[in-house]
XYZ file of C-alpha atoms in Angstrom:
343
model
C -5.866 -6.152 -26.095
C -6.155 -2.378 -26.403
C -3.797 -0.409 -28.609
C -1.480 2.106 -26.996
C -3.275 5.457 -26.610
C -1.782 8.690 -27.895
C -0.828 10.160 -24.523
C 1.277 7.077 -23.755
C 2.910 7.193 -27.200
C 3.811 10.865 -26.747
C 5.495 9.977 -23.468
C 7.910 7.692 -25.303
C 6.363 4.439 -24.096
C 6.699 1.596 -26.570
C 4.219 -1.195 -27.113
C 4.879 -4.767 -26.067
C 7.032 -7.094 -28.199
C 3.970 -8.808 -29.591
C 2.975 -5.571 -31.301
C -0.537 -5.851 -29.917
C -0.045 -2.979 -27.495
C -0.012 -2.641 -23.732
C -2.673 -4.569 -21.812
C -4.030 -2.535 -18.909
C -6.525 -3.993 -16.441
C -8.729 -2.211 -13.914
C -9.878 -4.005 -10.764
C -12.903 -2.577 -8.943
C -13.931 -4.154 -5.593
C -17.642 -3.633 -5.019
C -19.558 -3.529 -1.762
C -22.540 -1.209 -1.366
C -21.580 0.856 -4.421
C -24.607 0.276 -6.629
C -25.397 4.004 -6.785
C -21.932 4.887 -8.139
C -20.497 1.909 -10.021
C -21.984 2.646 -13.455
C -20.653 6.204 -13.331
C -17.182 4.872 -12.511
C -17.292 2.399 -15.402
C -18.427 5.090 -17.845
C -15.315 7.184 -17.088
C -12.791 4.433 -17.811
C -11.021 5.290 -21.067
C -10.206 3.203 -24.158
C -6.614 2.609 -23.015
C -7.941 -0.116 -20.691
C -8.183 -3.670 -22.032
C -10.107 -5.432 -19.259
C -12.238 -4.309 -16.323
C -12.844 -6.716 -13.446
C -15.802 -5.856 -11.238
C -15.601 -7.903 -8.044
C -18.918 -8.313 -6.232
C -17.744 -9.172 -2.709
C -21.123 -10.625 -1.738
C -22.543 -7.121 -1.943
C -25.973 -6.848 -0.261
C -27.013 -4.527 -3.102
C -26.018 -7.157 -5.706
C -23.708 -4.728 -7.484
C -22.341 -7.460 -9.739
C -25.742 -8.458 -11.113
C -26.615 -4.767 -11.491
C -23.491 -4.171 -13.603
C -24.130 -7.288 -15.680
C -27.643 -6.084 -16.474
C -26.957 -2.375 -17.048
C -23.412 -2.206 -18.484
C -22.875 -3.029 -22.157
C -19.081 -2.522 -22.099
C -17.547 -5.724 -23.508
C -14.386 -5.176 -21.426
C -16.286 -5.630 -18.154
C -16.064 -9.006 -16.465
C -18.061 -9.534 -13.274
C -16.631 -11.851 -10.615
C -18.956 -12.713 -7.739
C -17.882 -13.993 -4.318
C -20.151 -16.435 -2.523
C -18.544 -15.362 0.775
C -17.517 -11.844 1.725
C -13.695 -11.697 1.665
C -13.103 -8.015 2.363
C -11.680 -5.361 0.082
C -8.283 -7.063 -0.033
C -9.791 -10.407 -0.979
C -11.831 -8.748 -3.721
C -8.777 -6.975 -5.150
C -6.781 -10.205 -5.097
C -9.509 -11.991 -7.072
C -9.237 -9.278 -9.704
C -5.442 -9.467 -9.736
C -5.549 -13.240 -10.246
C -7.939 -12.823 -13.179
C -5.743 -10.089 -14.690
C -2.624 -12.253 -14.447
C -4.449 -15.183 -16.025
C -5.453 -12.933 -18.927
C -1.890 -11.716 -19.460
C -2.308 -8.089 -18.451
C 0.782 -5.859 -18.291
C -0.418 -3.335 -15.710
C -3.134 -3.717 -13.081
C -4.903 -0.670 -11.627
C -7.124 -0.819 -8.550
C -9.800 1.814 -8.051
C -12.829 1.850 -5.777
C -16.383 1.618 -7.017
C -17.780 4.431 -4.862
C -16.774 7.266 -7.192
C -14.145 8.863 -4.948
C -11.325 7.990 -7.374
C -11.415 9.643 -10.795
C -10.870 6.976 -13.511
C -9.800 9.661 -16.000
C -6.547 9.998 -14.001
C -5.615 6.420 -14.854
C -3.073 7.360 -17.601
C -1.131 9.351 -14.992
C -0.843 6.237 -12.836
C 0.078 3.878 -15.659
C 2.567 6.015 -17.595
C 5.480 5.835 -15.063
C 5.150 2.029 -14.938
C 5.184 1.666 -18.724
C 8.141 4.043 -18.940
C 10.124 1.950 -16.431
C 10.158 4.769 -13.877
C 8.179 2.925 -11.181
C 6.986 -0.544 -10.224
C 3.989 0.785 -8.298
C 2.171 4.117 -8.350
C -0.179 5.363 -5.647
C -2.510 8.306 -5.334
C -1.651 11.211 -3.054
C -4.552 13.404 -1.927
C -2.302 15.922 -0.136
C -0.600 17.673 -3.050
C -3.474 20.080 -3.534
C -4.286 22.172 -0.422
C -7.849 22.583 -1.668
C -8.253 18.825 -1.785
C -7.079 18.575 1.820
C -9.511 21.314 2.803
C -12.403 19.294 1.357
C -11.391 16.134 3.196
C -13.561 15.261 6.231
C -11.740 16.022 9.502
C -12.049 12.451 10.799
C -10.490 11.110 7.595
C -7.734 13.724 7.736
C -6.692 12.927 11.305
C -7.033 9.181 10.871
C -5.047 9.215 7.636
C -2.248 11.271 9.197
C -1.789 8.743 12.006
C -2.055 5.740 9.698
C 0.339 7.322 7.216
C 3.114 7.619 9.792
C 2.597 4.047 10.993
C 2.614 2.795 7.413
C 5.804 4.689 6.610
C 7.416 3.069 9.655
C 6.242 -0.439 8.811
C 6.939 -0.331 5.040
C 10.068 1.831 4.831
C 8.518 4.044 2.138
C 9.262 7.331 3.888
C 8.968 9.175 0.550
C 5.367 8.096 -0.023
C 2.766 10.404 1.424
C -0.810 9.221 1.860
C 0.326 5.554 1.808
C -3.130 4.279 2.761
C -4.622 5.659 -0.474
C -6.390 2.914 -2.432
C -5.781 4.245 -5.955
C -2.968 1.874 -6.946
C -1.329 0.739 -10.184
C 1.301 -2.002 -10.368
C 3.454 -3.779 -12.907
C 1.951 -7.238 -13.477
C 5.423 -8.806 -13.331
C 5.774 -7.565 -9.769
C 2.291 -8.804 -8.854
C 3.045 -12.230 -10.319
C 6.172 -12.559 -8.180
C 4.542 -11.156 -5.051
C 3.481 -13.558 -2.274
C -0.162 -12.746 -2.789
C -1.410 -15.483 -0.459
C 0.122 -13.583 2.490
C -1.594 -10.257 1.779
C -4.245 -9.043 4.187
C -7.793 -9.626 2.908
C -9.490 -6.789 4.787
C -8.994 -3.037 5.175
C -5.298 -3.419 5.962
C -4.708 -4.524 2.355
C -3.172 -1.265 1.056
C -0.678 -1.000 3.933
C 0.191 -4.692 3.761
C 0.635 -4.442 -0.006
C 3.199 -1.672 0.457
C 4.989 -3.769 3.069
C 5.179 -6.784 0.729
C 6.401 -4.847 -2.312
C 8.876 -3.099 -0.019
C 10.438 -6.453 0.818
C 11.070 -6.823 -2.929
C 12.654 -3.342 -3.102
C 10.025 -2.164 -5.569
C 10.074 1.504 -6.515
C 6.869 3.309 -5.525
C 5.869 6.711 -6.912
C 3.257 9.212 -5.718
C 0.674 10.526 -8.184
C -1.174 13.759 -7.263
C -4.943 13.368 -7.167
C -8.031 14.877 -5.594
C -10.574 12.602 -3.984
C -14.239 13.203 -4.767
C -16.292 13.307 -1.577
C -20.034 13.137 -2.053
C -22.741 11.074 -0.413
C -20.555 7.966 -0.180
C -20.516 6.132 3.127
C -17.334 4.341 4.055
C -17.641 0.723 5.199
C -14.534 1.205 7.346
C -15.293 1.601 11.055
C -12.319 3.490 12.462
C -13.086 2.693 16.106
C -13.002 -1.028 15.315
C -9.993 -1.023 13.009
C -7.675 1.421 14.828
C -6.154 -1.117 17.225
C -5.797 -3.923 14.608
C -4.138 -1.436 12.211
C -1.703 -0.359 14.930
C -0.814 -3.943 15.865
C -0.388 -5.081 12.252
C 1.814 -2.123 11.388
C 4.036 -2.861 14.388
C 4.189 -6.504 13.347
C 5.250 -5.565 9.813
C 7.785 -3.083 11.188
C 9.379 -5.838 13.253
C 9.457 -8.174 10.257
C 10.991 -5.529 8.035
C 13.737 -4.759 10.540
C 14.608 -8.440 10.849
C 14.551 -9.119 7.097
C 16.413 -6.009 5.944
C 18.866 -5.366 8.784
C 19.682 -8.805 10.176
C 18.721 -11.544 7.703
C 19.601 -9.950 4.351
C 22.236 -7.532 5.603
C 24.077 -6.437 8.719
C 25.419 -2.898 8.669
C 25.868 0.205 10.790
C 22.085 0.635 11.046
C 21.841 -2.876 12.508
C 24.298 -1.849 15.232
C 22.333 1.332 15.885
C 19.182 -0.737 16.440
C 20.897 -3.237 18.738
C 22.810 -0.775 20.905
C 19.988 1.769 20.856
C 17.462 -0.732 22.222
C 19.921 -2.150 24.770
C 20.911 1.284 26.087
C 17.314 2.484 26.345
C 16.255 -0.651 28.213
C 19.226 -0.348 30.557
C 18.507 3.329 31.254
C 14.808 2.734 31.911
C 15.321 -0.354 34.101
C 18.200 1.167 36.071
C 16.280 4.407 36.553
C 13.185 2.606 37.859
C 15.262 0.343 40.142
C 17.084 3.313 41.683
C 14.213 5.779 41.736
C 14.551 7.946 44.825
C 11.630 7.105 47.126
C 12.915 7.735 50.649
C 15.625 10.119 49.516
C 16.612 11.827 46.278
C 18.839 9.919 43.884
C 22.414 11.102 43.646
C 23.719 12.927 40.590
C 25.776 9.878 39.677
C 22.729 7.613 39.787
C 20.780 10.025 37.584
C 23.622 10.165 35.059
C 23.973 6.371 34.942
C 20.276 6.143 34.039
C 19.994 9.226 31.808
C 23.153 8.933 29.714
C 22.416 5.441 28.270
C 18.788 6.463 27.736
C 19.676 9.591 25.778
C 22.402 7.808 23.838
C 19.986 5.032 22.923
C 17.408 7.537 21.699
C 20.037 9.269 19.548
C 21.086 5.932 18.048
C 17.490 5.065 17.134
C 16.969 8.506 15.596
C 20.133 7.964 13.601
C 18.759 4.613 12.459
C 15.501 6.216 11.302
C 17.497 8.754 9.299
C 19.515 5.917 7.730
C 16.346 3.928 7.024
C 14.704 6.902 5.306
C 17.638 7.063 2.873
C 17.183 3.437 1.802
C 14.014 3.888 -0.250
C 14.272 2.019 -3.592
C 15.383 4.287 -6.433
C 15.435 1.730 -9.261
C 12.655 -0.474 -10.584
C 12.781 -4.204 -9.965
C 9.991 -5.677 -12.115
C 12.116 -6.307 -15.213
C 14.722 -8.184 -13.136
C 12.402 -10.636 -11.389
C 12.743 -14.352 -12.249
C 10.481 -15.170 -15.196
C 9.872 -18.813 -14.258
C 8.439 -17.944 -10.874
C 6.146 -15.362 -12.462
C 4.726 -18.006 -14.757
C 4.309 -20.518 -11.959
C 2.405 -18.045 -9.793
C 0.112 -16.933 -12.608
C -0.683 -20.453 -13.758
C -4.100 -21.992 -12.992
């Protein structure tokens, strides 16, 4: 287990009760990253205790390549016999980290777009009890946005709004960013078996930790765009992403506003939807075909519709104020954590 580095000590972060220091793990899913993976590993600092390289049945045999070329004793290669997707690879690393008793787990990609030297910035708020999860944000620096490919920029903007809607983390910008750090206590309690195994993993992860009211914090970063080729095919994943985000949005509304609680926002949802449906259906049924609709008919259709829209906008404003402001990891049941992290 690595000792606590100086920059963490200067931030007022104390070591664990055992006195052995904080155990930080890095999980790196690998698929077609042979050209970049060694460079990524070389940049990981001494504050990290374990590094899990997950070869997700990579056609370039990245795992074997790392095993042969990397002499870092912290590196453990895990190879999948069947491709499970980026989410499945990350989950394999998380399971290994929990088994080894890590305190914080950081996920970075193996293609070199995420700077491993930024890792202390991601870990420090978690160790200080200021966040349960930290995520990278590529939009703080205007120059970084300027360097981002246009297709990525437009796609990320659309996905970001959908993810905000489905997770409730309206304060998190760039929610689909894959540079993630999380408190291991939160990960142990999380229903990991329900997380998406493919490219929807990051968005689904936010949705799941949101159900636990975990506090998520943005960390400014700049992505490094070189000759990397993304394995994500936007034209194939756009519709599934949209459908899954809507599904999670529906689940979140039911869990947070009807199952766990019933408040003024719940009424705004109910009456807003009812009024909009009434206005639309009445308006269609009385649409003037042979002759123009009367002013009264128009008002009966328009007034409920507008009122319903205002109620839903009011709900969104209420929902945006409900983002978690306190960490939850230290208050999670210990027994369940141990059960989930057991072999």
